[in-house]
Amino acid sequence: MTRPIAGRAVVWSEPLTVKGAGLSSDEQNNIDIYKAAKEATVYITSTTVREDFWFGSYASRNLGSGFLINDQGFILTNYHVISGSNRIQVTLADRSQYEAVRLNRDPADDLALIQIKPKKKLPYLRLGDSDTLQVGQKVLAIGNPFGLSGTLTTGIVSSIGRTVQASERQRIDGMIQTDAAINEGNSGGPLLDSFGSVIGINTAILGGEKGGNLGIGFALPINRAKAMLADYQAGRSTERPKLGIEGYFVAGDFADALRLPSRGGLLVQRVERGSSADAAGIRPPREIVY
């Protein structure tokens, strides 16, 4: 109840009856998923020993996220989180730490499977079906952005089937685009649906000059990770077929200017030496058209 003081203005007020804030069904859904998933989301620190100009050694650290997929300590994450590392350390939600070993990797899809040897039974996440995703569907991301462990963000599936330029030489197709905030350190963490099932692995962001979030993040569909897991279970190494070309689709007026069929096609710009395309006799352009 507001009690004004003589000669002074009222600064704040309170309801006559104080009640706890009610939660909407959507808020409760977020809370339930977070409570169930945060214990299975891990913090990964990978350490690489490098040499400087004077042949001295120094340690370089890379930070990321991952998540447990079974009670045997198997963890899915991004390959770039652990690539080139000499040591992989996993920190659980209870702050206990374990050394991890690599089990399998798929650099083409930026995927890695690692394992820890836990001293107790650990909670794990169930893998969903990314083939049934729809634009507008609610998603939740859990990870360790900038080292802030156990961070939850929510959003929707903004688009599907996106192509992301992961590096100068690598593009990943078929990515999930989301506006759930993903930042540095979120890489390898789970993207969950409203049932708490993993439908993607947070992989990349479209960020500003300082690497901050602009509301455009990308996750690898979990069904791609299932293929790598199937390879591991069958004792196979994961290798993706590679054509060995770089090209662009051209059609219409642009194709006419190049004296190519206007209905469109793939214009080969570069052929990797020794690749399948090279062996098949595919060659890059030999003529410049102005």
Short mmCIF file of C-alpha atoms in Angstrom, two decimals:
data_model
loop_
_atom_site.label_atom_id
_atom_site.label_comp_id
_atom_site.label_asym_id
_atom_site.label_seq_id
_atom_site.Cartn_x
_atom_site.Cartn_y
_atom_site.Cartn_z
CA MET A 1 0.00 0.00 0.00
CA THR A 2 1.27 3.49 -0.81
CA ARG A 3 1.94 5.69 2.19
CA PRO A 4 2.71 9.26 1.08
CA ILE A 5 4.89 11.37 3.36
CA ALA A 6 3.66 14.85 4.10
CA GLY A 7 5.24 17.38 1.79
CA ARG A 8 6.88 14.78 -0.47
CA ALA A 9 5.84 13.22 -3.78
CA VAL A 10 5.11 9.49 -4.00
CA VAL A 11 8.20 7.77 -5.39
CA TRP A 12 6.83 4.25 -5.77
CA SER A 13 3.76 2.20 -5.01
CA GLU A 14 2.86 -1.43 -4.39
CA PRO A 15 -0.32 -3.47 -4.78
CA LEU A 16 -2.61 -3.80 -1.80
CA THR A 17 -2.22 -7.58 -1.96
CA VAL A 18 1.21 -8.93 -2.91
CA LYS A 19 1.06 -12.03 -5.10
CA GLY A 20 3.72 -14.13 -6.81
CA ALA A 21 3.99 -13.62 -10.57
CA GLY A 22 2.15 -16.25 -12.54
CA LEU A 23 3.86 -18.08 -15.39
CA SER A 24 2.43 -18.56 -18.84
CA SER A 25 2.46 -22.04 -20.36
CA ASP A 26 5.25 -20.97 -22.72
CA GLU A 27 7.37 -19.63 -19.85
CA GLN A 28 6.86 -22.83 -17.89
CA ASN A 29 7.86 -24.83 -20.97
CA ASN A 30 11.11 -22.84 -21.21
CA ILE A 31 11.84 -23.40 -17.52
CA ASP A 32 11.15 -27.12 -17.67
CA ILE A 33 13.37 -27.61 -20.74
CA TYR A 34 16.19 -25.57 -19.22
CA LYS A 35 16.13 -27.50 -15.95
CA ALA A 36 16.26 -30.80 -17.83
CA ALA A 37 18.85 -29.80 -20.44
CA LYS A 38 21.35 -27.64 -18.55
CA GLU A 39 22.76 -30.63 -16.65
CA ALA A 40 23.57 -32.38 -19.95
CA THR A 41 25.19 -29.33 -21.57
CA VAL A 42 28.95 -29.10 -21.05
CA TYR A 43 31.71 -26.50 -21.30
CA ILE A 44 34.67 -27.52 -23.48
CA THR A 45 38.17 -26.08 -23.26
CA SER A 46 40.61 -27.30 -25.90
CA THR A 47 44.29 -26.46 -25.54
CA THR A 48 46.76 -26.38 -28.42
CA VAL A 49 50.52 -26.04 -27.87
CA ARG A 50 52.13 -23.86 -30.55
CA GLU A 51 55.57 -22.52 -31.32
CA ASP A 52 56.35 -18.82 -31.61
CA PHE A 53 58.89 -17.10 -33.85
CA TRP A 54 61.71 -17.91 -31.40
CA PHE A 55 60.73 -21.62 -31.23
CA GLY A 56 59.29 -21.17 -27.77
CA SER A 57 56.10 -23.01 -26.79
CA TYR A 58 52.87 -21.35 -25.73
CA ALA A 59 49.34 -22.62 -25.10
CA SER A 60 46.38 -21.43 -27.16
CA ARG A 61 42.89 -22.11 -25.82
CA ASN A 62 39.60 -22.49 -27.62
CA LEU A 63 36.28 -22.38 -25.76
CA GLY A 64 33.01 -23.99 -26.77
CA SER A 65 30.05 -26.09 -25.74
CA GLY A 66 28.82 -29.63 -26.20
CA PHE A 67 26.16 -31.99 -24.88
CA LEU A 68 25.95 -35.53 -23.57
CA ILE A 69 24.05 -38.00 -25.76
CA ASN A 70 24.23 -41.15 -23.60
CA ASP A 71 25.17 -42.37 -20.12
CA GLN A 72 28.60 -43.54 -21.33
CA GLY A 73 29.95 -39.99 -21.51
CA PHE A 74 29.62 -39.52 -25.29
CA ILE A 75 29.51 -35.82 -26.21
CA LEU A 76 28.65 -34.13 -29.51
CA THR A 77 30.25 -30.80 -30.38
CA ASN A 78 31.63 -28.85 -33.33
CA TYR A 79 34.88 -30.02 -34.92
CA HIS A 80 36.28 -26.48 -34.88
CA VAL A 81 35.95 -26.43 -31.07
CA ILE A 82 38.53 -29.22 -30.67
CA SER A 83 40.42 -29.08 -33.98
CA GLY A 84 44.19 -29.33 -33.56
CA SER A 85 44.01 -29.53 -29.77
CA ASN A 86 46.52 -31.41 -27.63
CA ARG A 87 44.18 -31.53 -24.65
CA ILE A 88 40.38 -31.46 -24.34
CA GLN A 89 38.88 -30.62 -20.95
CA VAL A 90 35.15 -30.94 -20.27
CA THR A 91 33.45 -29.11 -17.41
CA LEU A 92 30.03 -30.36 -16.33
CA ALA A 93 27.19 -28.29 -14.90
CA ASP A 94 28.27 -29.24 -11.35
CA ARG A 95 31.77 -27.86 -12.14
CA SER A 96 33.42 -31.29 -12.11
CA GLN A 97 36.09 -31.63 -14.81
CA TYR A 98 37.17 -34.50 -17.04
CA GLU A 99 39.72 -35.13 -19.74
CA ALA A 100 38.10 -36.13 -23.04
CA VAL A 101 39.28 -38.27 -25.95
CA ARG A 102 38.27 -38.03 -29.60
CA LEU A 103 36.14 -40.84 -30.98
CA ASN A 104 35.11 -39.62 -34.43
CA ARG A 105 35.01 -36.48 -36.51
CA ASP A 106 33.41 -35.08 -39.64
CA PRO A 107 35.23 -31.86 -40.62
CA ALA A 108 33.01 -31.36 -43.69
CA ASP A 109 29.97 -30.91 -41.42
CA ASP A 110 32.01 -29.40 -38.55
CA LEU A 111 31.14 -32.30 -36.24
CA ALA A 112 33.07 -34.16 -33.57
CA LEU A 113 32.30 -36.96 -31.12
CA ILE A 114 34.33 -37.04 -27.89
CA GLN A 115 34.05 -39.05 -24.68
CA ILE A 116 34.69 -38.61 -20.98
CA LYS A 117 34.80 -41.32 -18.31
CA PRO A 118 32.37 -40.07 -15.66
CA LYS A 119 32.48 -41.36 -12.10
CA LYS A 120 28.70 -41.26 -11.87
CA LYS A 121 25.66 -41.57 -14.09
CA LEU A 122 25.06 -38.38 -16.04
CA PRO A 123 21.90 -36.98 -17.63
CA TYR A 124 21.87 -36.81 -21.41
CA LEU A 125 19.79 -35.29 -24.20
CA ARG A 126 17.67 -37.16 -26.70
CA LEU A 127 18.11 -36.49 -30.40
CA GLY A 128 15.08 -35.25 -32.31
CA ASP A 129 14.25 -35.14 -36.02
CA SER A 130 15.52 -32.10 -37.92
CA ASP A 131 13.80 -33.15 -41.17
CA THR A 132 10.41 -32.09 -39.81
CA LEU A 133 11.41 -28.54 -38.80
CA GLN A 134 9.23 -25.65 -39.92
CA VAL A 135 9.95 -21.93 -40.14
CA GLY A 136 8.36 -20.22 -37.14
CA GLN A 137 8.85 -23.18 -34.80
CA LYS A 138 10.11 -22.28 -31.31
CA VAL A 139 13.68 -23.28 -30.46
CA LEU A 140 15.90 -22.92 -27.40
CA ALA A 141 19.70 -22.70 -27.34
CA ILE A 142 21.85 -23.62 -24.33
CA GLY A 143 25.57 -23.04 -24.16
CA ASN A 144 28.45 -21.06 -22.69
CA PRO A 145 28.66 -17.77 -24.61
CA PHE A 146 31.82 -15.83 -23.69
CA GLY A 147 32.38 -18.36 -20.89
CA LEU A 148 29.03 -17.63 -19.19
CA SER A 149 28.03 -21.22 -18.47
CA GLY A 150 24.47 -22.47 -18.62
CA THR A 151 23.03 -19.61 -20.66
CA LEU A 152 19.56 -20.07 -22.20
CA THR A 153 18.24 -18.11 -25.18
CA THR A 154 15.02 -18.62 -27.08
CA GLY A 155 13.76 -17.82 -30.55
CA ILE A 156 12.32 -19.40 -33.64
CA VAL A 157 13.49 -21.20 -36.75
CA SER A 158 14.02 -18.26 -39.10
CA SER A 159 14.80 -20.31 -42.18
CA ILE A 160 16.02 -23.75 -43.22
CA GLY A 161 18.40 -24.97 -45.90
CA ARG A 162 20.85 -22.09 -45.56
CA THR A 163 24.41 -22.27 -46.91
CA VAL A 164 27.02 -20.90 -44.51
CA GLN A 165 30.60 -19.94 -45.37
CA ALA A 166 32.29 -21.55 -42.37
CA SER A 167 35.80 -20.61 -43.53
CA GLU A 168 37.61 -19.48 -46.68
CA ARG A 169 37.65 -23.06 -47.99
CA GLN A 170 34.57 -24.55 -46.38
CA ARG A 171 30.88 -24.05 -46.94
CA ILE A 172 28.19 -26.00 -45.09
CA ASP A 173 24.83 -26.50 -46.77
CA GLY A 174 21.41 -27.17 -45.31
CA MET A 175 21.87 -25.19 -42.10
CA ILE A 176 19.10 -24.07 -39.74
CA GLN A 177 18.88 -20.29 -39.33
CA THR A 178 17.57 -19.04 -35.98
CA ASP A 179 17.16 -15.74 -34.15
CA ALA A 180 17.87 -17.38 -30.78
CA ALA A 181 20.94 -15.49 -29.58
CA ILE A 182 24.12 -17.47 -30.36
CA ASN A 183 27.51 -16.00 -29.53
CA GLU A 184 31.15 -17.03 -29.26
CA GLY A 185 31.30 -20.01 -26.92
CA ASN A 186 27.88 -21.34 -27.97
CA SER A 187 29.50 -23.43 -30.69
CA GLY A 188 28.75 -27.12 -30.20
CA GLY A 189 25.82 -26.54 -27.86
CA PRO A 190 22.32 -27.94 -28.42
CA LEU A 191 19.44 -26.28 -30.24
CA LEU A 192 16.28 -27.75 -28.72
CA ASP A 193 12.63 -27.94 -29.72
CA SER A 194 9.70 -27.36 -27.36
CA PHE A 195 9.86 -31.03 -26.27
CA GLY A 196 13.49 -30.68 -25.17
CA SER A 197 14.85 -32.82 -28.03
CA VAL A 198 18.02 -31.75 -29.85
CA ILE A 199 17.21 -30.68 -33.40
CA GLY A 200 20.47 -28.87 -34.16
CA ILE A 201 24.03 -28.09 -33.05
CA ASN A 202 24.78 -24.37 -32.73
CA THR A 203 27.63 -23.76 -35.14
CA ALA A 204 28.03 -20.24 -36.51
CA ILE A 205 26.83 -16.65 -36.27
CA LEU A 206 26.54 -13.68 -38.56
CA GLY A 207 28.05 -11.10 -36.24
CA GLY A 208 29.21 -7.51 -36.15
CA GLU A 209 32.73 -6.17 -35.99
CA LYS A 210 33.22 -7.38 -32.41
CA GLY A 211 31.63 -10.76 -33.04
CA GLY A 212 28.38 -9.93 -31.24
CA ASN A 213 24.99 -11.41 -32.02
CA LEU A 214 22.86 -9.78 -34.72
CA GLY A 215 19.93 -12.15 -34.41
CA ILE A 216 21.21 -14.47 -37.14
CA GLY A 217 22.66 -17.75 -35.96
CA PHE A 218 23.12 -21.09 -37.68
CA ALA A 219 22.83 -24.64 -36.41
CA LEU A 220 23.73 -27.92 -38.08
CA PRO A 221 20.67 -30.22 -38.38
CA ILE A 222 20.93 -33.06 -35.90
CA ASN A 223 20.14 -35.68 -38.54
CA ARG A 224 23.56 -34.95 -40.06
CA ALA A 225 25.15 -35.83 -36.72
CA LYS A 226 23.13 -39.05 -36.62
CA ALA A 227 24.87 -40.13 -39.83
CA MET A 228 28.28 -39.64 -38.19
CA LEU A 229 27.13 -41.56 -35.11
CA ALA A 230 25.94 -44.41 -37.32
CA ASP A 231 29.37 -44.52 -38.99
CA TYR A 232 31.08 -44.70 -35.60
CA GLN A 233 28.79 -47.43 -34.36
CA ALA A 234 29.48 -49.46 -37.51
CA GLY A 235 33.24 -48.96 -37.15
CA ARG A 236 33.51 -46.76 -40.24
CA SER A 237 35.39 -43.50 -40.60
CA THR A 238 33.20 -40.61 -41.69
CA GLU A 239 34.17 -39.38 -45.13
CA ARG A 240 32.01 -37.26 -47.41
CA PRO A 241 32.21 -37.66 -51.20
CA LYS A 242 33.89 -34.65 -52.78
CA LEU A 243 33.46 -33.54 -56.38
CA GLY A 244 36.36 -31.08 -56.29
CA ILE A 245 34.93 -28.08 -58.12
CA GLU A 246 33.96 -24.52 -57.32
CA GLY A 247 31.16 -23.15 -59.43
CA TYR A 248 28.24 -20.75 -59.73
CA PHE A 249 24.76 -21.13 -61.14
CA VAL A 250 24.18 -18.84 -64.11
CA ALA A 251 21.02 -18.31 -66.15
CA GLY A 252 19.14 -15.74 -68.23
CA ASP A 253 20.95 -12.62 -69.46
CA PHE A 254 24.15 -13.51 -67.64
CA ALA A 255 24.27 -16.89 -69.35
CA ASP A 256 23.54 -15.26 -72.74
CA ALA A 257 26.46 -12.84 -72.23
CA LEU A 258 28.74 -15.81 -71.64
CA ARG A 259 27.33 -17.54 -74.73
CA LEU A 260 25.87 -20.31 -72.58
CA PRO A 261 22.36 -21.83 -72.60
CA SER A 262 19.94 -19.26 -71.12
CA ARG A 263 18.00 -21.97 -69.28
CA GLY A 264 20.85 -22.04 -66.78
CA GLY A 265 23.53 -24.33 -65.47
CA LEU A 266 26.58 -24.62 -63.27
CA LEU A 267 29.57 -22.60 -64.45
CA VAL A 268 32.77 -24.29 -63.23
CA GLN A 269 35.24 -21.72 -61.92
CA ARG A 270 37.90 -23.95 -60.38
CA VAL A 271 38.79 -27.65 -60.42
CA GLU A 272 40.83 -29.16 -57.62
CA ARG A 273 43.83 -31.07 -58.92
CA GLY A 274 43.55 -34.81 -58.36
CA SER A 275 39.83 -34.62 -57.52
CA SER A 276 37.03 -36.73 -59.01
CA ALA A 277 36.09 -33.84 -61.30
CA ASP A 278 39.69 -33.55 -62.53
CA ALA A 279 39.83 -37.29 -63.24
CA ALA A 280 36.53 -37.05 -65.14
CA GLY A 281 37.96 -34.40 -67.45
CA ILE A 282 36.08 -31.35 -66.11
CA ARG A 283 38.11 -28.21 -66.73
CA PRO A 284 37.86 -24.59 -65.51
CA PRO A 285 37.19 -21.66 -67.93
CA ARG A 286 39.87 -20.77 -70.49
CA GLU A 287 38.30 -17.57 -71.83
CA ILE A 288 37.56 -14.15 -70.34
CA VAL A 289 34.32 -12.51 -71.50
CA TYR A 290 33.89 -8.74 -71.19
#
